[in-house]
Short mmCIF file of C-alpha atoms and ligand atoms in Angstrom, two decimals:
data_model
loop_
_atom_site.label_atom_id
_atom_site.label_comp_id
_atom_site.label_asym_id
_atom_site.label_seq_id
_atom_site.Cartn_x
_atom_site.Cartn_y
_atom_site.Cartn_z
CA MET A 1385 -0.13 -0.05 0.28
CA ASN A 1386 1.14 3.59 -0.21
CA VAL A 1387 -0.09 7.13 -0.44
CA ASP A 1388 2.50 8.78 -2.79
CA LYS A 1389 0.17 10.11 -5.11
CA GLY A 1390 -2.02 11.66 -2.39
CA TYR A 1391 -4.50 8.65 -2.65
CA VAL A 1392 -4.39 4.95 -1.56
CA GLU A 1393 -2.86 2.84 -3.88
CA ALA A 1394 -3.66 -1.03 -2.89
CA PRO A 1395 -5.27 -4.17 -4.28
CA ILE A 1396 -8.85 -4.24 -4.00
CA GLU A 1397 -10.24 -7.85 -2.83
CA PRO A 1398 -12.08 -9.27 -6.27
CA GLY A 1399 -15.78 -9.57 -5.82
CA ILE A 1400 -16.44 -7.38 -2.73
CA ASP A 1401 -19.25 -5.16 -3.01
CA LEU A 1402 -17.85 -1.66 -2.19
CA VAL A 1403 -20.79 -0.45 -0.54
CA GLU A 1404 -21.15 -2.84 1.73
CA GLU A 1405 -17.65 -3.17 2.47
CA ILE A 1406 -17.82 1.03 3.07
CA LYS A 1407 -20.58 0.45 5.45
CA ARG A 1408 -18.83 -2.23 7.79
CA LEU A 1409 -15.84 -0.16 8.10
CA LYS A 1410 -17.89 2.60 8.89
CA ARG A 1411 -19.45 0.99 12.02
CA GLU A 1412 -16.03 -0.95 12.93
CA LYS A 1413 -14.12 2.37 13.29
CA ASN A 1414 -17.12 4.47 14.52
CA ALA A 1415 -16.11 7.07 11.10
CA VAL A 1416 -18.46 9.25 9.63
CA ILE A 1417 -18.46 10.28 5.90
CA LEU A 1418 -19.58 13.76 4.96
CA GLY A 1419 -20.00 14.68 1.54
CA HIS A 1420 -21.13 17.72 -0.45
CA TYR A 1421 -23.75 18.14 -3.03
CA TYR A 1422 -21.25 18.62 -5.78
CA GLN A 1423 -19.81 14.74 -4.96
CA ARG A 1424 -20.76 11.84 -7.34
CA ASP A 1425 -24.18 10.30 -6.98
CA GLU A 1426 -23.02 7.13 -5.59
CA ILE A 1427 -20.44 9.10 -2.76
CA GLN A 1428 -23.51 11.55 -2.33
CA ALA A 1429 -25.80 7.89 -1.86
CA ILE A 1430 -23.38 6.14 0.77
CA SER A 1431 -22.66 9.33 2.75
CA ASP A 1432 -24.02 9.71 6.59
CA PHE A 1433 -24.59 13.45 5.79
CA VAL A 1434 -24.87 15.74 2.95
CA GLY A 1435 -24.82 19.29 2.95
CA ASP A 1436 -23.20 22.62 1.51
CA SER A 1437 -19.94 23.94 3.35
CA LEU A 1438 -21.59 25.12 6.26
CA ALA A 1439 -24.02 22.54 6.99
CA LEU A 1440 -20.66 19.99 6.61
CA ALA A 1441 -18.63 22.67 9.28
CA GLN A 1442 -21.59 22.59 11.58
CA TYR A 1443 -21.58 18.83 11.43
CA ALA A 1444 -17.62 18.67 11.76
CA ALA A 1445 -18.17 20.59 14.94
CA LYS A 1446 -20.45 18.49 16.81
CA THR A 1447 -20.04 14.86 15.73
CA ASP A 1448 -18.75 12.28 18.40
CA ALA A 1449 -17.26 10.05 15.67
CA ASP A 1450 -13.53 8.72 16.01
CA ILE A 1451 -12.86 9.26 12.25
CA ILE A 1452 -14.49 11.84 10.10
CA VAL A 1453 -14.39 11.07 6.55
CA SER A 1454 -14.50 13.96 4.45
CA CYS A 1455 -15.76 13.67 0.73
CA GLY A 1456 -15.57 17.20 -0.70
CA VAL A 1457 -12.64 18.99 -1.44
CA ASN A 1458 -9.38 19.83 0.72
CA PHE A 1459 -10.53 23.05 2.48
CA MET A 1460 -13.49 21.06 3.68
CA GLY A 1461 -11.43 18.51 5.03
CA GLU A 1462 -9.14 21.17 6.56
CA THR A 1463 -12.17 23.15 8.35
CA ALA A 1464 -13.51 19.54 9.91
CA LYS A 1465 -10.13 18.96 11.03
CA ILE A 1466 -9.71 22.60 12.68
CA LEU A 1467 -12.72 22.19 14.22
CA SER A 1468 -12.19 19.28 15.53
CA PRO A 1469 -8.24 18.86 16.02
CA ASP A 1470 -8.09 15.84 18.11
CA LYS A 1471 -10.41 13.49 15.67
CA LYS A 1472 -8.57 11.76 12.53
CA VAL A 1473 -9.82 13.58 9.60
CA LEU A 1474 -9.39 11.88 6.31
CA VAL A 1475 -9.74 12.24 2.54
CA PRO A 1476 -9.92 9.56 -0.19
CA ASP A 1477 -7.45 12.05 -2.38
CA LEU A 1478 -5.49 14.83 -1.18
CA ASN A 1479 -5.64 16.06 -4.55
CA ALA A 1480 -9.21 17.73 -4.38
CA GLY A 1481 -8.07 20.88 -4.36
CA CYS A 1482 -9.74 23.89 -5.17
CA SER A 1483 -9.29 26.69 -7.90
CA LEU A 1484 -10.85 29.14 -5.19
CA ALA A 1485 -8.97 28.70 -2.69
CA ASP A 1486 -5.74 28.42 -5.07
CA SER A 1487 -6.21 31.39 -6.05
CA CYS A 1488 -5.66 33.15 -2.88
CA ASP A 1489 -1.98 32.79 -1.60
CA PRO A 1490 -1.48 33.50 2.08
CA VAL A 1491 1.83 35.48 2.06
CA GLU A 1492 0.01 37.95 -0.74
CA PHE A 1493 -3.27 38.17 1.31
CA LYS A 1494 -1.19 38.98 4.34
CA LYS A 1495 0.45 42.11 2.31
CA PHE A 1496 -3.24 42.72 0.82
CA ILE A 1497 -4.59 43.21 4.40
CA ASP A 1498 -1.31 45.13 5.89
CA ALA A 1499 -2.12 47.61 2.95
CA ASN A 1500 -5.66 48.42 3.86
CA PRO A 1501 -5.16 49.18 7.82
CA GLY A 1502 -8.76 49.23 9.81
CA HIS A 1503 -10.37 46.89 7.42
CA VAL A 1504 -12.52 43.64 9.15
CA VAL A 1505 -11.08 40.69 7.38
CA ILE A 1506 -14.18 38.75 5.93
CA SER A 1507 -13.01 35.09 3.78
CA TYR A 1508 -15.18 32.62 2.17
CA ALA A 1509 -14.90 29.42 3.78
CA ASN A 1510 -13.10 28.54 0.25
CA THR A 1511 -9.56 29.45 1.70
CA THR A 1512 -6.91 27.45 3.16
CA ALA A 1513 -5.96 26.98 6.79
CA GLU A 1514 -3.59 29.89 6.82
CA VAL A 1515 -5.71 32.14 5.35
CA LYS A 1516 -8.78 31.76 7.70
CA ALA A 1517 -5.62 32.20 10.20
CA LEU A 1518 -5.42 35.86 8.67
CA THR A 1519 -9.27 36.28 8.82
CA ASP A 1520 -11.63 37.86 11.44
CA VAL A 1521 -14.62 36.01 10.20
CA ILE A 1522 -15.29 33.33 7.66
CA VAL A 1523 -18.51 33.06 5.89
CA THR A 1524 -19.91 30.95 3.40
CA SER A 1525 -22.17 31.63 0.61
CA SER A 1526 -25.08 30.94 2.91
CA ASN A 1527 -24.47 33.69 5.23
CA ALA A 1528 -21.91 35.98 3.70
CA THR A 1529 -24.50 38.55 3.37
CA ARG A 1530 -25.99 38.52 7.09
CA ILE A 1531 -22.35 38.38 8.36
CA VAL A 1532 -21.31 41.54 6.25
CA GLU A 1533 -24.64 43.02 7.59
CA SER A 1534 -23.94 42.68 11.32
CA PHE A 1535 -20.93 44.84 10.85
CA PRO A 1536 -21.61 48.58 11.11
CA LYS A 1537 -22.70 50.23 7.57
CA ASP A 1538 -19.31 52.50 7.49
CA GLN A 1539 -16.61 49.41 8.87
CA PRO A 1540 -14.33 49.05 6.00
CA ILE A 1541 -14.25 45.27 5.13
CA ILE A 1542 -11.87 43.39 3.02
CA PHE A 1543 -13.41 40.24 1.40
CA GLY A 1544 -11.58 37.29 -0.20
CA PRO A 1545 -11.01 35.71 -2.38
CA ASP A 1546 -14.14 35.19 -4.71
CA ARG A 1547 -14.96 38.49 -6.42
CA ASN A 1548 -17.74 37.64 -7.90
CA LEU A 1549 -19.52 36.74 -4.62
CA GLY A 1550 -18.13 39.79 -3.15
CA ASN A 1551 -19.24 41.98 -5.81
CA TYR A 1552 -22.96 40.04 -5.63
CA ILE A 1553 -22.85 40.72 -1.43
CA ASN A 1554 -21.70 44.40 -2.51
CA SER A 1555 -24.61 45.18 -4.86
CA LEU A 1556 -27.05 43.66 -2.32
CA THR A 1557 -25.77 45.66 0.79
CA GLY A 1558 -24.61 48.74 -1.05
CA ARG A 1559 -21.22 48.37 0.56
CA ASN A 1560 -17.71 48.93 -1.01
CA MET A 1561 -15.97 46.19 0.45
CA LYS A 1562 -12.28 45.88 -0.91
CA LEU A 1563 -12.11 42.61 -2.83
CA TRP A 1564 -9.67 39.71 -3.69
CA ASN A 1565 -9.40 39.47 -7.14
CA GLY A 1566 -10.06 35.39 -6.99
CA ALA A 1567 -12.62 33.16 -9.11
CA CYS A 1568 -13.98 29.59 -9.21
CA MET A 1569 -12.58 28.37 -12.66
CA VAL A 1570 -15.93 26.05 -12.89
CA HIS A 1571 -18.39 28.97 -11.82
CA GLU A 1572 -16.69 31.55 -14.11
CA LYS A 1573 -16.92 28.90 -17.27
CA PHE A 1574 -20.78 28.83 -17.62
CA SER A 1575 -21.89 30.25 -20.88
CA VAL A 1576 -24.35 33.16 -21.12
CA ALA A 1577 -25.31 32.43 -24.58
CA LYS A 1578 -26.14 28.72 -23.86
CA LEU A 1579 -27.92 30.11 -20.79
CA VAL A 1580 -29.95 32.05 -22.86
CA GLY A 1581 -31.06 29.34 -25.23
CA LEU A 1582 -31.68 27.32 -22.48
CA LYS A 1583 -34.07 29.88 -21.64
CA LYS A 1584 -35.73 30.15 -24.72
CA GLN A 1585 -35.80 26.16 -24.92
CA TYR A 1586 -37.50 26.25 -21.41
CA PRO A 1587 -39.72 29.60 -21.06
CA GLN A 1588 -41.33 27.86 -18.08
CA ALA A 1589 -38.09 27.05 -16.39
CA GLU A 1590 -36.50 28.79 -13.10
CA VAL A 1591 -32.63 29.85 -13.10
CA LEU A 1592 -31.24 28.85 -10.21
CA ALA A 1593 -27.82 30.17 -9.71
CA HIS A 1594 -24.55 30.00 -7.19
CA PRO A 1595 -23.03 33.31 -6.38
CA GLU A 1596 -19.99 32.04 -7.18
CA CYS A 1597 -20.97 33.03 -11.04
CA LYS A 1598 -20.67 35.90 -12.79
CA LYS A 1599 -22.92 38.85 -12.77
CA ASN A 1600 -23.74 38.35 -16.39
CA LEU A 1601 -25.08 35.66 -15.68
CA LEU A 1602 -26.39 36.13 -11.96
CA ILE A 1603 -28.98 39.10 -13.46
CA LEU A 1604 -30.89 36.18 -15.36
CA ALA A 1605 -31.52 34.38 -12.21
CA ASP A 1606 -34.62 33.77 -10.45
CA LYS A 1607 -32.84 32.62 -6.98
CA ILE A 1608 -29.08 33.20 -6.09
CA GLY A 1609 -27.78 31.00 -3.70
CA SER A 1610 -25.91 28.24 -1.89
CA THR A 1611 -26.12 24.69 -2.88
CA LYS A 1612 -28.57 24.08 0.25
CA ALA A 1613 -30.65 27.75 -0.79
CA LEU A 1614 -30.89 26.44 -4.30
CA LEU A 1615 -32.09 23.04 -3.33
CA ASP A 1616 -34.67 24.42 -0.73
CA TYR A 1617 -35.50 26.60 -3.37
CA ALA A 1618 -36.57 24.13 -5.90
CA ILE A 1619 -38.21 21.97 -3.41
CA ALA A 1620 -40.73 24.76 -2.41
CA SER A 1621 -41.56 26.64 -5.66
CA PRO A 1622 -44.44 25.87 -7.47
CA CYS A 1623 -42.40 25.63 -10.45
CA LYS A 1624 -41.93 22.38 -12.16
CA GLN A 1625 -38.58 23.09 -14.54
CA PHE A 1626 -35.32 24.39 -13.27
CA ILE A 1627 -32.25 25.51 -15.20
CA VAL A 1628 -29.46 24.73 -12.79
CA VAL A 1629 -26.18 27.02 -12.68
CA THR A 1630 -23.95 25.59 -10.39
CA GLU A 1631 -21.89 22.29 -10.29
CA SER A 1632 -24.19 19.40 -11.95
CA GLY A 1633 -23.64 17.38 -8.81
CA ILE A 1634 -26.32 19.38 -6.96
CA LEU A 1635 -28.91 17.65 -9.28
CA TYR A 1636 -28.65 14.25 -7.90
CA GLU A 1637 -30.04 15.57 -4.40
CA MET A 1638 -32.52 17.99 -6.40
CA ARG A 1639 -33.88 15.21 -8.48
CA ARG A 1640 -34.41 12.65 -5.01
CA ALA A 1641 -35.83 15.41 -3.45
CA CYS A 1642 -38.06 16.34 -6.41
CA PRO A 1643 -39.20 13.41 -8.91
CA ASP A 1644 -41.86 15.59 -10.15
CA LYS A 1645 -39.46 18.23 -11.32
CA GLU A 1646 -37.38 18.36 -13.89
CA PHE A 1647 -34.00 19.89 -13.69
CA ILE A 1648 -31.80 21.20 -16.64
CA PRO A 1649 -27.83 21.61 -15.74
CA ALA A 1650 -26.55 24.65 -17.44
CA PRO A 1651 -23.55 24.37 -19.58
CA ALA A 1652 -20.28 25.56 -19.30
CA ASP A 1653 -18.58 27.87 -22.46
CA ASP A 1654 -16.07 25.70 -23.63
CA SER A 1655 -17.78 22.20 -22.81
CA THR A 1656 -19.42 20.02 -25.60
CA CYS A 1657 -21.28 18.12 -22.97
CA ALA A 1658 -24.50 19.37 -21.19
CA CYS A 1659 -23.24 20.08 -17.56
CA ASN A 1660 -20.54 21.86 -16.13
CA GLU A 1661 -18.36 19.32 -13.35
CA CYS A 1662 -16.04 20.32 -10.49
CA ALA A 1663 -12.62 18.34 -11.67
CA TYR A 1664 -11.61 18.47 -7.87
CA MET A 1665 -14.70 17.33 -6.50
CA ARG A 1666 -15.25 14.11 -9.13
CA LEU A 1667 -11.34 12.54 -8.35
CA ASN A 1668 -13.33 11.10 -4.75
CA THR A 1669 -14.46 7.92 -5.88
CA LEU A 1670 -15.87 4.67 -4.16
CA GLU A 1671 -12.64 2.97 -4.74
CA LYS A 1672 -10.65 5.34 -3.01
CA LEU A 1673 -12.91 5.88 -0.24
CA TYR A 1674 -13.24 2.57 0.57
CA LEU A 1675 -9.22 2.25 0.74
CA CYS A 1676 -8.88 5.42 2.66
CA LEU A 1677 -11.29 3.81 5.28
CA LYS A 1678 -9.79 0.86 5.25
CA TYR A 1679 -5.86 2.27 5.75
CA GLU A 1680 -7.23 5.38 7.39
CA GLN A 1681 -5.33 7.22 4.74
CA PRO A 1682 -4.51 10.08 3.49
CA GLU A 1683 -5.06 12.23 6.64
CA ILE A 1684 -5.48 16.25 7.15
CA LYS A 1685 -2.39 16.99 9.04
CA ILE A 1686 -2.71 20.78 10.46
CA SER A 1687 -0.50 21.77 13.44
CA ARG A 1688 -2.15 22.55 16.47
CA GLU A 1689 -0.75 26.37 16.16
CA LEU A 1690 -2.52 26.92 13.22
CA CYS A 1691 -5.63 24.89 14.28
CA GLU A 1692 -5.98 27.16 17.16
CA ARG A 1693 -5.32 30.42 14.71
CA ALA A 1694 -7.94 29.40 11.97
CA VAL A 1695 -10.45 28.33 14.36
CA ARG A 1696 -11.35 31.50 15.92
CA PRO A 1697 -13.00 32.95 12.54
CA ILE A 1698 -14.78 29.62 11.81
CA ASN A 1699 -16.14 29.75 15.35
CA ARG A 1700 -17.24 33.21 15.16
CA MET A 1701 -19.00 32.07 11.49
CA LEU A 1702 -21.13 29.32 13.44
CA GLU A 1703 -22.07 31.56 16.61
CA LEU A 1704 -23.10 34.81 13.83
CA SER A 1705 -24.88 31.75 11.94
CA LYS A 1706 -27.01 30.56 15.01
CA LYS A 1707 -28.74 34.07 15.23
P1 13P B 2356 -21.62 26.03 -0.85
O1 13P B 2356 -21.11 26.52 0.19
O2 13P B 2356 -22.84 26.20 -1.71
O3 13P B 2356 -21.86 24.20 -0.75
O4 13P B 2356 -20.51 25.90 -2.27
C1 13P B 2356 -19.17 25.70 -1.93
C2 13P B 2356 -18.52 25.32 -3.16
O5 13P B 2356 -17.55 25.01 -3.54
C3 13P B 2356 -19.23 26.18 -4.57
O6 13P B 2356 -18.36 26.08 -5.86
FE1 SF4 B 2357 -13.81 25.22 -5.82
FE2 SF4 B 2357 -15.29 25.80 -7.84
FE3 SF4 B 2357 -14.85 23.28 -7.18
FE4 SF4 B 2357 -16.27 25.02 -5.69
S1 SF4 B 2357 -16.67 24.25 -7.94
S2 SF4 B 2357 -14.73 23.08 -5.05
S3 SF4 B 2357 -15.17 26.93 -5.51
S4 SF4 B 2357 -13.27 24.95 -7.69
#
């Protein structure tokens, strides 16, 4: 067995039922599997809990499992580790990064903060532990507007790393937050022309969009929100057709929760297929999940000192999200 490539490489016993084996290992080891809505269908199906970034963090903060297996991207595993430093936090593949987190180098971000004294620093959860440690309060797309609004109107704010989410919050709140120039390469790729075409093809459909999309797409949306907010909207809406402008993994839960409704994925600019997938999220597979539980590797490791600095802005978010 080796983990040199960032995931366990080992033979899998021929003929075993991976789903049953994962369930058995989970019970034996008192492990919990947390899955994001962008995970492959079969991973969502076997997860103990599926949620958006905020819900996954909230779950990780309160679980009494000995092992957390974070099926998402690395910042989600890191958040779980920061909140539960004494637990073992495993990920099926350490290569599951995030283009938004990568767009914010901690050394450069520190320079940006130093160049703007007197600013409160608000960072999106899609950041590394080092960036979180430089931050006053973390937000996710489900609580960002509320948390920004909790500061006085005249409080100068730095917001990073997603410029699209930052611009969207500025437009909603009338603030003028200073924005880090980062973006998600998946959400930036959605095509306005193809979305307009879909709207013509499905004139009754409502458009659901994630705030990581560019403004020219967001202005075409009926609902803008986190993955969970989009799902809840689709469940509650009387409409029967939805065009979904976010990573297409969410369609699994939307179709499961609303079998009588139709969900149409919006395509990317450059794609020849009909949807838009996050290549990082798709790195996790049932095979890697099985091997990760079996060998308890790869594990998220963060120094105790960094956990202590990074947990403060996350706890502040969790506190502000309760109210
Ligand atoms: P949510 O917080 O809406 O789950 O989004 C996470 C993410 O990575 C979106 O690209
Ligand atoms: Fe990161 Fe974008 Fe993938 Fe979300 S969809 S995990 S922001 S790269």
